[in-house]
Amino acid sequence: MEVDFLLIGQGLAGTVLSQRLLKAGKTVGLIDEPGKNKSSRVAAGLYNPVTGRKMVKTWNADLLFPEIIPLYRELEDLLGIKIIYPRPIYRPFVSIEEQNEWMGKSGDEGFRGYIETVRMSSKYDEVNDPYGGILLKNCGFVDLAALLDAYTGWLNEKGFLVQSTFDEDKLIRKDDGFIYGEIKAKNLIYCNGIGAMKSRFFDWLPFAPVKGEILEINEEFKPYEIINRGVFRITMPDGLIRVGSTYSRHDLDTGPSSQGKRTILEKLEKLVHASDREIIQHKSGIRPATRDRRPFLGKYPQEKNVYIFNGFGAKGVSLVPYFSKVMLDLLIHGEEPEKGVNISRFFKYI
């Protein structure tokens, strides 16, 4: 196989960037290890324009969010499956003061495109929302497991995917490109999450891996809206409820934990009242978060044609559609990404 770009990793980042490269007329190959921890498959797939304890617009929301639905709709058309589910997010207020604050923000031009309504009274009997809550729009979730499974099949049919463990020691520099096994590639792109931490090219980047755990449960209360306060609660297409998530920088290799499960359930019980709750599944994954909470885009400065598109953490669904376009401009036209996401911000650590 001879390709313009060899992508290491077929999580969300590798999936979206490879598709953009193909649309641009480039040839691609991907290497991905089946069964390996994939944070993309465990993630909730939530995209939410207003986040955090202080409920602020997510970083670069006005740039990021117009790209989300068109990108995932395009992948739906390519793969012939449903993957994106626009849904309102309902966030209960915890006080009259918070209610008043959001009544004021609802008239703010910067928030107007993301607020559906501000409720002054309870919306659901099952939800702990005596002060009402805010209903957000331009949000929802992506079924990442369905997307990645379908794209894996599509790549296999095209002969673009090699399912094996990537061993960087077997990578051979040849002329202006690389040889890896039977693959000859002009360029390498590391999209392999925390796997890039072990690369000789990118081991200097300040990754800050975070373990996240989620539960899949069954209970009678299945609202259309996503409920989000302390934990998110999403009614999935199969009728199960996905709840999460935890954020731990410890026990990164221990799999799902009893502490993580307990933490999620305690927060869920404060949010939603249910007597018929049944736990179906408990999952965990390691997110490729970064120290400054900004992704890693750019070219390795000491080697030709080696790039990274990585570090999207828990917000990959929101970040990847826009920044894959930025990355494409670098790969095709040599246009450097903005300083805030460019790995040049860390060159002093090499």
CSV table of C-alpha atoms in Angstrom, one decimal, residues 29-156:
chain,number,residue,atom,x,y,z
A,29,GLY,CA,-4.0,4.3,5.3
A,30,LEU,CA,-4.9,3.8,9.0
A,31,ILE,CA,-3.4,1.5,11.6
A,32,ASP,CA,-5.6,0.7,14.6
A,33,GLU,CA,-5.4,-2.0,17.2
A,34,PRO,CA,-8.7,-3.9,17.7
A,35,GLY,CA,-9.7,-4.4,21.3
A,36,LYS,CA,-7.3,-1.7,22.6
A,37,ASN,CA,-8.7,0.9,25.0
A,38,LYS,CA,-10.5,3.5,22.9
A,39,SER,CA,-11.7,6.5,24.8
A,40,SER,CA,-13.9,7.5,21.9
A,41,ARG,CA,-16.0,4.4,22.2
A,42,VAL,CA,-16.5,4.9,25.9
A,43,ALA,CA,-17.3,8.6,25.7
A,44,ALA,CA,-20.9,9.9,26.0
A,45,GLY,CA,-20.5,11.7,22.7
A,46,LEU,CA,-22.1,14.8,24.2
A,47,TYR,CA,-21.8,18.2,22.6
A,48,ASN,CA,-22.8,21.1,24.9
A,49,PRO,CA,-22.3,24.8,24.2
A,50,VAL,CA,-22.6,25.9,27.9
A,51,THR,CA,-20.5,24.0,30.4
A,52,GLY,CA,-18.7,23.9,33.7
A,53,ARG,CA,-19.7,24.7,37.2
A,54,LYS,CA,-20.0,28.4,36.4
A,55,MET,CA,-22.0,27.6,33.2
A,56,VAL,CA,-20.0,29.6,30.6
A,57,LYS,CA,-20.0,29.2,26.9
A,58,THR,CA,-17.5,26.5,25.9
A,59,TRP,CA,-14.2,27.7,24.5
A,60,ASN,CA,-14.6,28.9,20.9
A,61,ALA,CA,-18.3,27.8,20.8
A,62,ASP,CA,-19.2,30.2,18.0
A,63,LEU,CA,-16.5,28.6,15.8
A,64,LEU,CA,-17.0,25.0,16.8
A,65,PHE,CA,-20.7,24.5,16.9
A,66,PRO,CA,-21.6,25.5,13.3
A,67,GLU,CA,-19.3,22.6,12.1
A,68,ILE,CA,-20.8,19.8,14.3
A,69,ILE,CA,-24.1,18.8,12.6
A,70,PRO,CA,-22.8,19.2,9.0
A,71,LEU,CA,-19.8,17.0,9.6
A,72,TYR,CA,-21.7,14.2,11.3
A,73,ARG,CA,-24.6,14.3,8.8
A,74,GLU,CA,-22.0,13.9,6.1
A,75,LEU,CA,-20.7,10.8,7.8
A,76,GLU,CA,-24.2,9.5,8.2
A,77,ASP,CA,-24.7,9.8,4.4
A,78,LEU,CA,-21.4,8.1,3.8
A,79,LEU,CA,-22.1,5.1,6.1
A,80,GLY,CA,-25.8,4.9,5.8
A,81,ILE,CA,-26.5,4.9,9.5
A,82,LYS,CA,-27.8,7.3,12.2
A,83,ILE,CA,-25.1,8.7,14.4
A,84,ILE,CA,-26.0,12.3,15.5
A,85,TYR,CA,-29.0,13.1,17.8
A,86,PRO,CA,-29.6,16.8,18.3
A,87,ARG,CA,-31.3,17.0,21.8
A,88,PRO,CA,-32.0,19.9,24.2
A,89,ILE,CA,-30.1,19.8,27.5
A,90,TYR,CA,-32.0,20.6,30.7
A,91,ARG,CA,-29.9,21.8,33.6
A,92,PRO,CA,-31.8,22.3,36.8
A,93,PHE,CA,-31.1,25.4,38.9
A,94,VAL,CA,-29.9,25.0,42.5
A,95,SER,CA,-31.1,28.3,43.8
A,96,ILE,CA,-33.2,31.4,43.2
A,97,GLU,CA,-30.0,33.3,42.6
A,98,GLU,CA,-28.9,31.0,39.8
A,99,GLN,CA,-32.4,31.3,38.3
A,100,ASN,CA,-32.2,35.1,38.4
A,101,GLU,CA,-28.7,35.0,36.9
A,102,TRP,CA,-29.9,33.0,33.9
A,103,MET,CA,-32.9,35.2,33.4
A,104,GLY,CA,-30.4,38.0,32.9
A,105,LYS,CA,-28.1,36.0,30.6
A,106,SER,CA,-31.0,35.0,28.4
A,107,GLY,CA,-31.1,38.5,27.0
A,108,ASP,CA,-27.3,38.4,26.3
A,109,GLU,CA,-26.6,38.4,22.6
A,110,GLY,CA,-23.7,36.0,23.2
A,111,PHE,CA,-25.9,33.4,24.8
A,112,ARG,CA,-29.1,33.9,22.8
A,113,GLY,CA,-28.2,31.2,20.2
A,114,TYR,CA,-27.8,28.6,22.8
A,115,ILE,CA,-30.8,29.2,25.2
A,116,GLU,CA,-34.1,27.6,24.4
A,117,THR,CA,-35.9,28.8,27.5
A,118,VAL,CA,-35.5,29.5,31.2
A,119,ARG,CA,-38.0,27.7,33.4
A,120,MET,CA,-39.0,29.2,36.7
A,121,SER,CA,-40.7,26.1,38.0
A,122,SER,CA,-40.1,22.3,37.9
A,123,LYS,CA,-40.2,20.6,34.6
A,124,TYR,CA,-40.3,16.9,35.7
A,125,ASP,CA,-41.7,15.1,38.7
A,126,GLU,CA,-38.7,12.8,38.6
A,127,VAL,CA,-36.0,15.5,38.5
A,128,ASN,CA,-34.8,17.5,41.5
A,129,ASP,CA,-35.5,20.9,40.0
A,130,PRO,CA,-37.6,22.9,42.5
A,131,TYR,CA,-36.2,26.2,41.1
A,132,GLY,CA,-36.8,25.2,37.5
A,133,GLY,CA,-33.9,25.2,35.1
A,134,ILE,CA,-32.4,26.2,31.8
A,135,LEU,CA,-33.1,24.4,28.5
A,136,LEU,CA,-30.2,24.7,26.1
A,137,LYS,CA,-30.4,24.3,22.4
A,138,ASN,CA,-27.8,23.5,19.6
A,139,CYS,CA,-26.6,20.5,21.7
A,140,GLY,CA,-27.1,16.7,21.6
A,141,PHE,CA,-25.0,13.6,21.3
A,142,VAL,CA,-23.2,11.4,18.8
A,143,ASP,CA,-23.3,7.6,18.9
A,144,LEU,CA,-19.6,7.2,18.7
A,145,ALA,CA,-19.6,3.4,19.0
A,146,ALA,CA,-21.9,3.2,16.0
A,147,LEU,CA,-19.8,5.7,14.0
A,148,LEU,CA,-16.5,4.0,14.7
A,149,ASP,CA,-17.8,0.5,14.0
A,150,ALA,CA,-19.4,1.5,10.7
A,151,TYR,CA,-16.3,3.4,9.6
A,152,THR,CA,-14.0,0.5,10.5
A,153,GLY,CA,-16.1,-1.6,8.2
A,154,TRP,CA,-16.1,1.0,5.4
A,155,LEU,CA,-12.3,1.3,5.7
A,156,ASN,CA,-11.9,-2.5,5.6
